[in-house]
Coordinates of C-alpha atoms in Angstrom, one line a residue:
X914 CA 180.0 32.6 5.4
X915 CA 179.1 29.3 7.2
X916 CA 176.2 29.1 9.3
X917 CA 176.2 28.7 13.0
X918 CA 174.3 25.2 12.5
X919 CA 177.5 24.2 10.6
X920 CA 180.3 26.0 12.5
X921 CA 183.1 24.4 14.3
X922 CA 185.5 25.9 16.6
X923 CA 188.7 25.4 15.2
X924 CA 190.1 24.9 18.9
X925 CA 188.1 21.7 19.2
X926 CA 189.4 19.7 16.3
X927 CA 192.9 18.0 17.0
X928 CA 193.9 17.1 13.6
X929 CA 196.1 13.7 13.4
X930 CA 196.7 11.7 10.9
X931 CA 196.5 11.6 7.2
X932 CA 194.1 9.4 5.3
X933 CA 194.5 10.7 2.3
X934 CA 196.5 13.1 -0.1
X935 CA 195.7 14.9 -3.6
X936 CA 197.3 17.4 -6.3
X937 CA 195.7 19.8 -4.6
X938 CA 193.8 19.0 -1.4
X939 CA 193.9 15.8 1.2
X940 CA 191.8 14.1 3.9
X941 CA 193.3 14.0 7.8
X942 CA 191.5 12.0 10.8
X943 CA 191.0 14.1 13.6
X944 CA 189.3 14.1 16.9
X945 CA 186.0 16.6 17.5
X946 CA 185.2 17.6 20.7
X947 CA 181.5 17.7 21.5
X948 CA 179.3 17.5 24.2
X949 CA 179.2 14.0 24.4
X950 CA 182.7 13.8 24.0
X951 CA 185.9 13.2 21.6
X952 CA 184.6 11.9 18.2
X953 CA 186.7 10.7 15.3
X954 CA 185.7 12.5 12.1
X955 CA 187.2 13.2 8.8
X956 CA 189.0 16.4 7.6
X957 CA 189.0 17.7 4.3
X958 CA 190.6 20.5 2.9
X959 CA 192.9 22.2 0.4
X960 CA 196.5 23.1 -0.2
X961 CA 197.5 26.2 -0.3
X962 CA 200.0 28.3 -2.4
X963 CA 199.3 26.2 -5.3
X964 CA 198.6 28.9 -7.7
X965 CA 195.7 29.1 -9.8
X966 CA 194.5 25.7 -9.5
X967 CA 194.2 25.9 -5.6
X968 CA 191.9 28.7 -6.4
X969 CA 189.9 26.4 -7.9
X970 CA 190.0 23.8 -5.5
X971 CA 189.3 26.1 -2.8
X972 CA 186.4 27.4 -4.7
X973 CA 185.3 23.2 -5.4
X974 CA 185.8 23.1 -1.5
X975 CA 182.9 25.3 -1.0
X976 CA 180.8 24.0 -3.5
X977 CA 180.8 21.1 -1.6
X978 CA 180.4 22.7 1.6
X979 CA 177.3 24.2 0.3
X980 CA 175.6 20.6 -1.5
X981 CA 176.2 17.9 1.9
X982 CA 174.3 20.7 3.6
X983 CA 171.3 19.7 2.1
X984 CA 172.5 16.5 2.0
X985 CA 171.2 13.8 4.4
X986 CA 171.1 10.0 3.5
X987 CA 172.2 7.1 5.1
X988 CA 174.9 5.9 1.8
X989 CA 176.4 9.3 1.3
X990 CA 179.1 10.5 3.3
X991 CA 177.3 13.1 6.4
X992 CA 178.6 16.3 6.6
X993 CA 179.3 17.6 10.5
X994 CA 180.5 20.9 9.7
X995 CA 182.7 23.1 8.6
X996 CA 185.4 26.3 9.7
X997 CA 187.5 28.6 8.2
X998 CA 190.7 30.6 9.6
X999 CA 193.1 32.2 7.4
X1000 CA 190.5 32.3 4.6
X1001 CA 191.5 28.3 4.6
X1002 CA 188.3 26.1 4.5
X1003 CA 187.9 22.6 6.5
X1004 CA 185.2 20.0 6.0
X1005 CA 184.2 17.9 8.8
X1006 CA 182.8 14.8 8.0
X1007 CA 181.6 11.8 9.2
X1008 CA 184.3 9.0 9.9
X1009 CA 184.2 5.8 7.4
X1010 CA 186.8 3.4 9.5
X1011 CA 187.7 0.9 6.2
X1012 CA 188.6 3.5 4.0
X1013 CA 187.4 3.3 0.3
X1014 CA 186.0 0.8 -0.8
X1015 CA 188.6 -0.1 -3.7
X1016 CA 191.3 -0.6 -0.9
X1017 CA 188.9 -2.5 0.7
X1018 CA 188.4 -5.0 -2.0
X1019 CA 191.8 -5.0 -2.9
X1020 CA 193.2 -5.7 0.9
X1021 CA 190.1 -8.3 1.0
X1022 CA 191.6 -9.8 -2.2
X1023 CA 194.9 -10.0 -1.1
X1024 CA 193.7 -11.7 2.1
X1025 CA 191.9 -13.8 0.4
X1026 CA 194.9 -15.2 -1.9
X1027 CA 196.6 -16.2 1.8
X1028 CA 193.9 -17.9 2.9
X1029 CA 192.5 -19.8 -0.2
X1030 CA 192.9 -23.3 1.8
X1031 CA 190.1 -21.7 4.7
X1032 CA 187.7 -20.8 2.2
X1033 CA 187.0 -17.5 4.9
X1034 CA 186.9 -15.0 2.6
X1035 CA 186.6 -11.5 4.3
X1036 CA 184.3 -10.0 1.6
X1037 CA 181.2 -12.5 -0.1
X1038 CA 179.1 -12.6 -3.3
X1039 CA 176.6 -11.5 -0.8
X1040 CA 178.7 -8.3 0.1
X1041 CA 179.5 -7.5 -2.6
X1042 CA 176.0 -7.3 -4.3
X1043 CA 174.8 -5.5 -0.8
X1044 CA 177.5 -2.8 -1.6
X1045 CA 176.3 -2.4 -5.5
X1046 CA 172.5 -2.2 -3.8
X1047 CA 173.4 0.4 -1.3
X1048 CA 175.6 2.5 -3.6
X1049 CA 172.8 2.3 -6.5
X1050 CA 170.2 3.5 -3.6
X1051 CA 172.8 6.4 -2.3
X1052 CA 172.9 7.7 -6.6
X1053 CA 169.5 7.3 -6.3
X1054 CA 168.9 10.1 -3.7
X1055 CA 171.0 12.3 -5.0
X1056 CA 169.4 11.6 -8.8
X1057 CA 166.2 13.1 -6.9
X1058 CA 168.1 16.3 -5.7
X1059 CA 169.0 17.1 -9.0
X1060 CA 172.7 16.2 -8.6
X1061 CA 175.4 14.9 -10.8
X1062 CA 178.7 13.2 -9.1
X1063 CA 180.6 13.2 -12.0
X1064 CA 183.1 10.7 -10.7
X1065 CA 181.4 7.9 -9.0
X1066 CA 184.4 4.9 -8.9
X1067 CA 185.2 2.1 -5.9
X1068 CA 188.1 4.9 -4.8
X1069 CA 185.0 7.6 -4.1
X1070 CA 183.1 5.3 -1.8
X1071 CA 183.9 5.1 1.9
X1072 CA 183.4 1.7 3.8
X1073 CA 181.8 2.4 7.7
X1074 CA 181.8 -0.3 9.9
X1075 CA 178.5 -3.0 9.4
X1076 CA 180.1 -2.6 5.7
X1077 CA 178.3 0.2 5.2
X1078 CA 178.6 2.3 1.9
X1079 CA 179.0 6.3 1.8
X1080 CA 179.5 8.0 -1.3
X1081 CA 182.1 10.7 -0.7
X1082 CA 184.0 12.8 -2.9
X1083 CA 181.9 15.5 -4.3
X1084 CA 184.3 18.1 -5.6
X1085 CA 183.1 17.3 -9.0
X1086 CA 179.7 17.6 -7.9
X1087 CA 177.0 19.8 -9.7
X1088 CA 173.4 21.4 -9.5
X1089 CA 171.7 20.7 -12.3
X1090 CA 168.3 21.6 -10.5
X1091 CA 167.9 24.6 -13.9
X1092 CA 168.5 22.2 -16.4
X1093 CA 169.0 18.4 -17.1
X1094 CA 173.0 18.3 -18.0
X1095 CA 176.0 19.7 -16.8
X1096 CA 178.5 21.1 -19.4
X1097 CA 182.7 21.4 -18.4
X1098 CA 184.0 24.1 -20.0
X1099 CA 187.2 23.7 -18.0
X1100 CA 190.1 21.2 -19.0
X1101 CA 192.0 19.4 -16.6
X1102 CA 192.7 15.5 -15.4
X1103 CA 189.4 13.6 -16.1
X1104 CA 189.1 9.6 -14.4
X1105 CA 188.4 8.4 -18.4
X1106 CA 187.5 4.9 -17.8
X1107 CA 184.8 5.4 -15.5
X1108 CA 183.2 8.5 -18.2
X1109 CA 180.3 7.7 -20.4
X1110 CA 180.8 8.1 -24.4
X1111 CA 178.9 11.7 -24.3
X1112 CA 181.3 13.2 -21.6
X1113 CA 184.6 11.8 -23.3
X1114 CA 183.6 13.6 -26.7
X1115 CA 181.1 16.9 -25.2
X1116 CA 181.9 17.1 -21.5
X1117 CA 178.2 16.2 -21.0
X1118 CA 177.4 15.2 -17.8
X1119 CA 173.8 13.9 -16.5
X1120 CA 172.3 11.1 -14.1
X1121 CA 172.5 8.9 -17.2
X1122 CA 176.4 9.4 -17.4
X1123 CA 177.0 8.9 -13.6
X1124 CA 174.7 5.0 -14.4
X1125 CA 177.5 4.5 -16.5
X1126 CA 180.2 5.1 -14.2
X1127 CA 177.5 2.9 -11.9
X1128 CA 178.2 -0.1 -14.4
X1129 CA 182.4 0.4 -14.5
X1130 CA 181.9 1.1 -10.3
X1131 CA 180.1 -2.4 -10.5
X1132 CA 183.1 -4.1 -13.0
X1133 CA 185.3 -3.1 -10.3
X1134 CA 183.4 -4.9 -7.4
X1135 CA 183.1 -8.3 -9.0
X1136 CA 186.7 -7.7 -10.0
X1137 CA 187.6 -7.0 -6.6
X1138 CA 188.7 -3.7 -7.2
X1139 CA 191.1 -4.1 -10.2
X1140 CA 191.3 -1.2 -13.1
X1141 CA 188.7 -1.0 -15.8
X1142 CA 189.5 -1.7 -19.3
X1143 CA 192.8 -3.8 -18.2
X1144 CA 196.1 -3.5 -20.6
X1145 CA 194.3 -0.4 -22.1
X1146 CA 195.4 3.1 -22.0
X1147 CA 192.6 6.0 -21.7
X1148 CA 194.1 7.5 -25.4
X1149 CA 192.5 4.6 -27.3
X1150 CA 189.2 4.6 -25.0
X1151 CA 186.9 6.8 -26.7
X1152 CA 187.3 5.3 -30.3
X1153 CA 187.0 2.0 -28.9
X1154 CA 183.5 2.6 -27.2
X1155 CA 182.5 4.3 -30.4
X1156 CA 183.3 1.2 -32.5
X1157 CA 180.8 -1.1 -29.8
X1158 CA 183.4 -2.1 -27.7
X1159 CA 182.1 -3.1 -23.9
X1160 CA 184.2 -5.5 -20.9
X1161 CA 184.2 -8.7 -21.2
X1162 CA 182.4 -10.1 -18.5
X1163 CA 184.4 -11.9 -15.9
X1164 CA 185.1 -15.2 -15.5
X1165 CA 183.7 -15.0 -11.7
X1166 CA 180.4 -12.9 -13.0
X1167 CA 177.0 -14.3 -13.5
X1168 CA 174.9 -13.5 -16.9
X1169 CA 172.7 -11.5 -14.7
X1170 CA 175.3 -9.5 -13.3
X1171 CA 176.9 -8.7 -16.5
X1172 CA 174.0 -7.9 -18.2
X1173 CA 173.1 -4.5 -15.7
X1174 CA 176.5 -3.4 -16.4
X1175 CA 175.6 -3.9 -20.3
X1176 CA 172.0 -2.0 -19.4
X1177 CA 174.8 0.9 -17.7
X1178 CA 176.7 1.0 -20.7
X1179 CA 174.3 1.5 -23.5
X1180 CA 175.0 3.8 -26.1
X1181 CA 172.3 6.2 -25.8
X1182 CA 171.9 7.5 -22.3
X1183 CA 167.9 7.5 -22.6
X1184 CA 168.6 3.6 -22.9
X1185 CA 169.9 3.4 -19.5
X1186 CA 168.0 2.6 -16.5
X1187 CA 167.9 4.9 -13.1
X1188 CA 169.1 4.9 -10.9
X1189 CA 165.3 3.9 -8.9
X1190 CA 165.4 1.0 -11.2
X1191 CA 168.9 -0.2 -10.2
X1192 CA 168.1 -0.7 -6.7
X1193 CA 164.5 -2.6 -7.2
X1194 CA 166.6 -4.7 -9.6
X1195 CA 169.7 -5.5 -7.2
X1196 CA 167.2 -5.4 -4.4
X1197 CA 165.4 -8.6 -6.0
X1198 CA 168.9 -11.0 -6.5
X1199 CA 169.7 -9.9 -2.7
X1200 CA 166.5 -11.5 -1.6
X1201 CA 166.8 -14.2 -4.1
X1202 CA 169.7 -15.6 -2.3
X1203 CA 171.5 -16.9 -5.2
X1204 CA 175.3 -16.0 -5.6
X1205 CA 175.4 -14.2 -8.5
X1206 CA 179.4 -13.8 -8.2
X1207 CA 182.1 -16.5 -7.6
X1208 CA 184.9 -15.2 -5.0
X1209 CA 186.8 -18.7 -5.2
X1210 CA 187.0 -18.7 -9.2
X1211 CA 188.5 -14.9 -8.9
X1212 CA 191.0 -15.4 -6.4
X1213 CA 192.3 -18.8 -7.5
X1214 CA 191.9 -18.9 -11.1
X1215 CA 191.7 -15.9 -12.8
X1216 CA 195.2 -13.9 -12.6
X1217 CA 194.4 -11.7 -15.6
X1218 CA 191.5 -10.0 -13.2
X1219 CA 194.0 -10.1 -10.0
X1220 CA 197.5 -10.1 -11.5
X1221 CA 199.7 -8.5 -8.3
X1222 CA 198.0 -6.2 -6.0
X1223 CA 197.9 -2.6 -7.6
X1224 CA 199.2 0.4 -5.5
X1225 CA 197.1 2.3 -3.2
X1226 CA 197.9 5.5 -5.0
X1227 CA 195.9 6.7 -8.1
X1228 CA 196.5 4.2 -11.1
X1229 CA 198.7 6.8 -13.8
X1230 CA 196.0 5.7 -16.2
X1231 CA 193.5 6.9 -14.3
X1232 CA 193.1 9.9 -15.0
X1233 CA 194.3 11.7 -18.2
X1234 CA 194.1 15.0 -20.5
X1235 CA 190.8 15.7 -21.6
X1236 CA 192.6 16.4 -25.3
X1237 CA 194.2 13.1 -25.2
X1238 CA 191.3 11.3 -25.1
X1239 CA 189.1 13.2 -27.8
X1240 CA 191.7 12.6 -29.9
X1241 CA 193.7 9.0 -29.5
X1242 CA 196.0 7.2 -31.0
X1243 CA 196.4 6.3 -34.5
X1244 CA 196.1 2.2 -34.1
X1245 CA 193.1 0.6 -32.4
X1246 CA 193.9 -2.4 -30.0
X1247 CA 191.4 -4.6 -28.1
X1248 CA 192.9 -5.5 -24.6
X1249 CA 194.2 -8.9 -24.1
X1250 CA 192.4 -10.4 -21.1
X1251 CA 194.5 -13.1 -19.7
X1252 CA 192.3 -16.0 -18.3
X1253 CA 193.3 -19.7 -16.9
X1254 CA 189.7 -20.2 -15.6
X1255 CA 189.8 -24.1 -16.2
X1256 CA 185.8 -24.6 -15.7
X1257 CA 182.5 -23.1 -16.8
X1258 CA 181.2 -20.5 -14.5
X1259 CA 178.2 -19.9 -16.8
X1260 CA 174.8 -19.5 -15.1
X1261 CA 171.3 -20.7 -16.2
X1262 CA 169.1 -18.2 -15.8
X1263 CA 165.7 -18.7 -14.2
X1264 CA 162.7 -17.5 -16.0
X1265 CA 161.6 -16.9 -12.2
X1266 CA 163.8 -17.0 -10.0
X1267 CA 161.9 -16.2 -7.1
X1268 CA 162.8 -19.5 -4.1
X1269 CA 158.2 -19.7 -3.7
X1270 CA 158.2 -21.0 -7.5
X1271 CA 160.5 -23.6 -7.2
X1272 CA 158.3 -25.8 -4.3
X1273 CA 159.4 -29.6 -4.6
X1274 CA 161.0 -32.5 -3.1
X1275 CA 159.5 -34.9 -0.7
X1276 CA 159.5 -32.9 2.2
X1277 CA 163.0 -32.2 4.8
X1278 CA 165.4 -30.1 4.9
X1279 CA 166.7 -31.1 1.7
X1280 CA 163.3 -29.9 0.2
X1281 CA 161.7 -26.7 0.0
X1282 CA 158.0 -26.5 1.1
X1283 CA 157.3 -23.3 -0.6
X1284 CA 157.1 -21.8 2.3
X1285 CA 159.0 -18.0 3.5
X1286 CA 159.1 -17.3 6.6
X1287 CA 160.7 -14.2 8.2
X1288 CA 161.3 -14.6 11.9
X1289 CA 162.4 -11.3 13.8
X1290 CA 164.0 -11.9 17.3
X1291 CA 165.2 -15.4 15.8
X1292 CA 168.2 -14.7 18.6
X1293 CA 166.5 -15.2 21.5
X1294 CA 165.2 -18.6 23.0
X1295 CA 162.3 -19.5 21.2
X1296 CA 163.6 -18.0 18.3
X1297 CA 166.5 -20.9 18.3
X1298 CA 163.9 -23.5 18.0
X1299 CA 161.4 -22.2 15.8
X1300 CA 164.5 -21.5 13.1
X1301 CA 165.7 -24.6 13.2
X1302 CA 162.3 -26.8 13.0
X1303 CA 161.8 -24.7 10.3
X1304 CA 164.6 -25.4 8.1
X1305 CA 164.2 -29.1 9.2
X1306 CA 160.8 -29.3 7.3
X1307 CA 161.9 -27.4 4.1
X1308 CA 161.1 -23.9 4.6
X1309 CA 163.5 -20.8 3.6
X1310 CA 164.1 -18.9 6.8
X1311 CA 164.7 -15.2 6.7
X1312 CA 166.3 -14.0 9.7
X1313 CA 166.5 -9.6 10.2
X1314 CA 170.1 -9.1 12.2
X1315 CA 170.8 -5.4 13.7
X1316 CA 174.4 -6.7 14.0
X1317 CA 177.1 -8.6 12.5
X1318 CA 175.2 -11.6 10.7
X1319 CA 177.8 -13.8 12.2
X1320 CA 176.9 -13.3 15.8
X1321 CA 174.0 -15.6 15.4
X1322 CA 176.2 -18.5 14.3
X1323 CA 175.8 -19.9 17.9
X1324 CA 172.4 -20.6 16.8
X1325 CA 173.6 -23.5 14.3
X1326 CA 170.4 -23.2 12.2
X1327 CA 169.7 -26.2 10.1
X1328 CA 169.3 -25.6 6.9
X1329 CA 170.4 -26.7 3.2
X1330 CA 170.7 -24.7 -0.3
X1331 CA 171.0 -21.3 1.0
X1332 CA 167.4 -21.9 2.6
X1333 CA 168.9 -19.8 6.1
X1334 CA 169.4 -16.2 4.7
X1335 CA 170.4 -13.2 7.2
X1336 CA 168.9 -9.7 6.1
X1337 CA 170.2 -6.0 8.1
X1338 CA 167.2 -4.2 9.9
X1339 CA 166.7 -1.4 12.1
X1340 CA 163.0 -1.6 13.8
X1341 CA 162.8 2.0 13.2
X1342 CA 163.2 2.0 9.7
X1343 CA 160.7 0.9 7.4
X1344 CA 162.8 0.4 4.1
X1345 CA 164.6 -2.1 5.9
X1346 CA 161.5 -4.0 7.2
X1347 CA 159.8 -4.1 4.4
X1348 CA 162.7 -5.8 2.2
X1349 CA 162.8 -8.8 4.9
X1350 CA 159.2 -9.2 4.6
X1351 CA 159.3 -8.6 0.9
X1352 CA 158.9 -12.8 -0.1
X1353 CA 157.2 -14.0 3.2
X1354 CA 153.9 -16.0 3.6
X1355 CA 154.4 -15.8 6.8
X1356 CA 156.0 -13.3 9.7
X1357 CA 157.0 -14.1 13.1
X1358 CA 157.5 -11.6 15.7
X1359 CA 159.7 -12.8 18.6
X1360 CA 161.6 -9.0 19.2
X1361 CA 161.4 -8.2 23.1
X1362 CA 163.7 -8.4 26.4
X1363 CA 163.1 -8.1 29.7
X1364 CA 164.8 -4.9 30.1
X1365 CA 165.2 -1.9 28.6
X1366 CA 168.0 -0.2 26.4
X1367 CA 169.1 3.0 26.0
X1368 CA 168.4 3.1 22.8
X1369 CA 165.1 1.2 23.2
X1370 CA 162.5 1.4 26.1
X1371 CA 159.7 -1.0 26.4
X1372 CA 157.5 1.6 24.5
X1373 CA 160.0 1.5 21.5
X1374 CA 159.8 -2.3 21.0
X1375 CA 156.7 -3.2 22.6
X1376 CA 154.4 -1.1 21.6
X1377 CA 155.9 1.3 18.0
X1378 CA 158.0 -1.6 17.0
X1379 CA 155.4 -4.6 17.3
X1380 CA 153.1 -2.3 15.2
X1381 CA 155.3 -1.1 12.4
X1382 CA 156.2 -4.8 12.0
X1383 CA 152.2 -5.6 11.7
X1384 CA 151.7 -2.2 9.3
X1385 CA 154.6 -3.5 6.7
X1386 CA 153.6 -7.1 6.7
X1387 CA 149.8 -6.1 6.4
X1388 CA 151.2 -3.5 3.7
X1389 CA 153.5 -6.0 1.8
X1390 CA 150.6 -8.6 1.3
X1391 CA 152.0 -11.1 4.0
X1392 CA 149.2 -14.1 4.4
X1393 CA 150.0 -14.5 8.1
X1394 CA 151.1 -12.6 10.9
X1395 CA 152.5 -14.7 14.4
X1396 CA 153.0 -12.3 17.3
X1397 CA 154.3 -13.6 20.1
X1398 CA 153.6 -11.7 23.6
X1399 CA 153.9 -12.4 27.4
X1400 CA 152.1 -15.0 29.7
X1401 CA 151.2 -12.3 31.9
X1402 CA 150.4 -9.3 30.0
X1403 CA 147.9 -7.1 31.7
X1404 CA 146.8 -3.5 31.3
X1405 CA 147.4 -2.8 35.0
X1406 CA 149.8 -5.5 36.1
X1407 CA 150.1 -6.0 40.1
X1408 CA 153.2 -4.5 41.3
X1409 CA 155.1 -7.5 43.6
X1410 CA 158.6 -6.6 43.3
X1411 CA 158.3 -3.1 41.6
X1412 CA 156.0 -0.9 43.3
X1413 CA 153.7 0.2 40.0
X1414 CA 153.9 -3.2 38.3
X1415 CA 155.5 -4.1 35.3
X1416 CA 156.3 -1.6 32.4
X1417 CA 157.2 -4.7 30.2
X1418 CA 154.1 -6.8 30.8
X1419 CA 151.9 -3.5 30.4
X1420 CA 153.3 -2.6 27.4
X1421 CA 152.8 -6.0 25.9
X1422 CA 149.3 -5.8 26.1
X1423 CA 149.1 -2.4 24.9
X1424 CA 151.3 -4.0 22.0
X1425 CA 148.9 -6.5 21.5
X1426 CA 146.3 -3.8 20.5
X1427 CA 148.5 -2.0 18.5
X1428 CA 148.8 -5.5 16.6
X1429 CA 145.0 -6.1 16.1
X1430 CA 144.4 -2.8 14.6
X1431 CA 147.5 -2.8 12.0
X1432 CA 146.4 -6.4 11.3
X1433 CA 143.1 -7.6 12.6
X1434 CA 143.7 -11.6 11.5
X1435 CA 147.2 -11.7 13.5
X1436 CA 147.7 -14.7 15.1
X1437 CA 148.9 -13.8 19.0
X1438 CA 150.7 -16.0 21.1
X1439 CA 151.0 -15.8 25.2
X1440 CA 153.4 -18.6 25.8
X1441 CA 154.0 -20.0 29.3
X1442 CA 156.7 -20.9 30.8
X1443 CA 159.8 -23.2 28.7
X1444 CA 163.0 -25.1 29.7
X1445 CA 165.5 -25.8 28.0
X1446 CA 169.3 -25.1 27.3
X1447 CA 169.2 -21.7 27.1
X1448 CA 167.3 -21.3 31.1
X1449 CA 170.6 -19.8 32.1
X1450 CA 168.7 -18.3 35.5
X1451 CA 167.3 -22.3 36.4
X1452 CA 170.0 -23.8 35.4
X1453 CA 172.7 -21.8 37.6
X1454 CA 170.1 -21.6 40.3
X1455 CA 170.1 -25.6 40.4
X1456 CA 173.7 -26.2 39.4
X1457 CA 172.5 -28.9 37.0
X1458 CA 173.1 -29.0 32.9
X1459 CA 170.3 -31.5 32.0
X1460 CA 166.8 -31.7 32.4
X1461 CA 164.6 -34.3 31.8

């Protein structure tokens, strides 16, 4: 029975297109209509007169149906709903527009190869450790529900616009709320490379066996997408990781990197870390800055890892018999890795590799003062200038984005050795403030417009979001504070042109307030009024371009 929170009226969905197709279910796009509107979603559902086996999808269905319910988390796929005619269930889901993410990669990838002379590659070392970050912090929320995926792999996470990372695919899903591990008593077609040791040989599945499929997922983003354990078929697998036998790390693939996919891959599952400890630990090389990965040394010289671009539909070796693999073949083989990497890609680790240890140089933007400073509202006017004097005198410049990073390319920050670094945020939500004040020694607040938004009034920015920003940088240790208010701001502004005064400049001095109490040494700022390229209302009033 589905709840009327979660029912649909099957009159409403207009089903379209399909995205994609199983043995015994698929995924169609459709169009919802709602109150607001038509929305695109996601359909999923089984096929029928299959026999048995649909029985058991249909059952898999509803499983499903009944864990996203009490699902809700920003990197795994959101359920909308759900309705049933004909004793046929569909899911409704949210819509990821890029697909999976292994298509992704490997459409990036093939992009990449025609474009090797721009150097423009659609996905970067920086993506693809942001994907790894937001996947590990999607496993982790689950971990804490007491759930187990079972078949975590590039192909089962969707790609949302603002590369955004769902986890999806949760037919293989399972409760373990009464106990820690879940046992398959069922054969069928298992995805073998991406199983941990203790599920090939006692279909034992737990959070520690999902970190391992965590470590292959992560093989297949610095790979770009390609096929775990290359040139080796899933009947010699088990034996092989018996005898010791791990990757090879890739040619493109830091130390660092290659060592958490070791950590994912240890023997005993009590050895590997969780999935908590994953994202503090892929949260630190994101704010390091550092490329941990090296796209160019993938795509142009390392064909054994790229080869030609594999089909779209489920690798044959994928998946295989549960009896073939607890019992392979009579010869072992290693795979043979071909690589024509002609230079060393090797990486010297850091005993710190935090940017505030390495201060030196004799001042410049060649230098680094020591200095991290995260400047929100670096977009706007002042914001232009402030960014760019301080990458001239060495410091690294962390700059929060709500949108595409590369919409503030106008700005042409100055900058050198990866000192200008561009973090996501929401001002609503904390998580994502406190990792781009996680490094600073200093904060600057510059967020405010004239007008208001839908999504934002003058309240929500002036007033909540100038002290959330003061809270976190007060909470995360942050030596100083620079808030940056209005000229005028006034408790009861006059009202000239509006008859009850400005809302903005009243709300700037109540967000003032709200400052001083969430951080009583903040440094606040009324500036008056500047000129400069950016004046767009002087300069068209005037018809000039240049002041003097």
């Amino acid at each position: 029975v589905i709840e009327q929170k979660w029912a649909v009226n099957r009159e409403h969905l207009m089903l379209e297109k399909v995205l994609g197709e199983g043995e015994f279910g698929k995924v169609m796009q459709a169009r919802l209509l709602t109150d607001k509107g038509l929305k695109i979603v996601a359909v999923k559902m089984a096929k029928v007169n299959r026999g048995g086996d649909a029985e058991t999808a249909i059952q898999d269905l509803w499983s499903e149906f009944s864990l996203l319910k009490d699902v809700d988390h920003l990197h795994v796929i959101r359920l909308i709903g759900a309705c049933s005619t004909n004793n046929e269930l569909m899911l409704v889901l949210e819509y990821a527009e890029h697909g999976s993410l292994r298509n992704y990669l490997r459409k990036s990838r093939t992009e990449a190869v025609r474009h090797t002379i721009e150097l423009d590659y659609p996905v970067s070392p920086r993506d693809i450790l942001c994907f790894a970050w937001q996947i590990s912090k999607g496993m982790a929320y689950l971990a804490s529900m007491k759930l187990v995926h079972r078949d975590l792999a590039a192909r089962n996470v969707l790609v949302a616009n603002g590369n955004i990372a769902k986890i999806s695919d949760f037919g293989l899903t399972r409760d373990i709320y009464e106990e820690d591990a879940y046992f398959k008593r069922s054969k069928g077609r298992v995805p073998v490379k991406w199983m941990a040791p203790e599920s090939l040989a006692d279909q034992l599945y737990t959070t520690k066996s999902d970190v391992w499929s965590f470590g292959i997922l992560l093989w297949e983003l610095c790979t770009l997408g390609s096929t775990p354990y290359p040139g080796l078929g899933p009947e010699k697998l088990y034996r092989l990781l018996k005898s010791g036998y791990r990757m090879e790390r890739p040619d493109n693939c830091s130390q660092e990197l290659y060592s958490i996919m070791l950590h994912c891959w240890k023997d005993s599952p009590s050895d590997r870390p969780s999935f908590h400890e994953l994202a503090l630990i892929l949260d630190r090389m994101l704010a390091d800055g550092v490329n941990y990965l090296d796209i160019f040394s993938l795509i142009v010289n390392n064909p054994g890892y790229i080869g030609c671009l594999e089909s779209e539909e489920e690798d044959d070796e994928t998946l295989a018999s549960k009896d073939s693999v607890k019992e392979p073949g009579s010869q072992l083989c290693y795979p043979f890795t071909q690589s024509s990497c002609s230079f060393s890609t090797e990486y010297r680790p850091l005993k710190d590799p935090r940017l505030t240890s390495l201060k030196r140089g004799t001042g410049g933007r060649s230098s680094f003062s020591g200095d991290v400073v995260t400047v929100f509202g670096a977009t706007g006017f002042i914001g232009k200038y402030l960014c760019n004097k301080l990458g001239k005198i060495g410091c690294q410049v962390i700059i929060p984005n709500r949108g595409d990073e590369y919409d503030v390319l106008r700005l042409k920050m100055v900058g050198d050795l990866g000192q200008v670094l561009f973090v996501p945020y929401y001002l609503r939500d904390d998580e994502s403030l406190r990792k781009a004040m996680k490094y600073s020694t200093a904060v600057v607040n510059l967020v405010g417009r004239d007008w208001e938004t839908k999504n934002f009034k003058f309240d929500d920015v002036n007033i909540d979001g100038a002290a959330r920003i003061a809270r976190i940088a007060k909470e995360m240790d942050v030596p100083k504070l620079i808030h940056v208010s209005s000229m005028n701001a006034t408790e009861e502004p006059e009202g000239h042109i509006l008859k009850n005064g400005s809302k903005n400049l009243a709300t700037k001095w109540a967000g003032e307030l709200a400052v001083r109490e969430e951080f009583p040494d903040a440094t606040i700022f009324r500036p008056s009024d500047v000129f400069g390229s950016e004046d767009r209302f002087i300069r068209n009033g005037s018809q000039t371009r240049i002041y003097h």
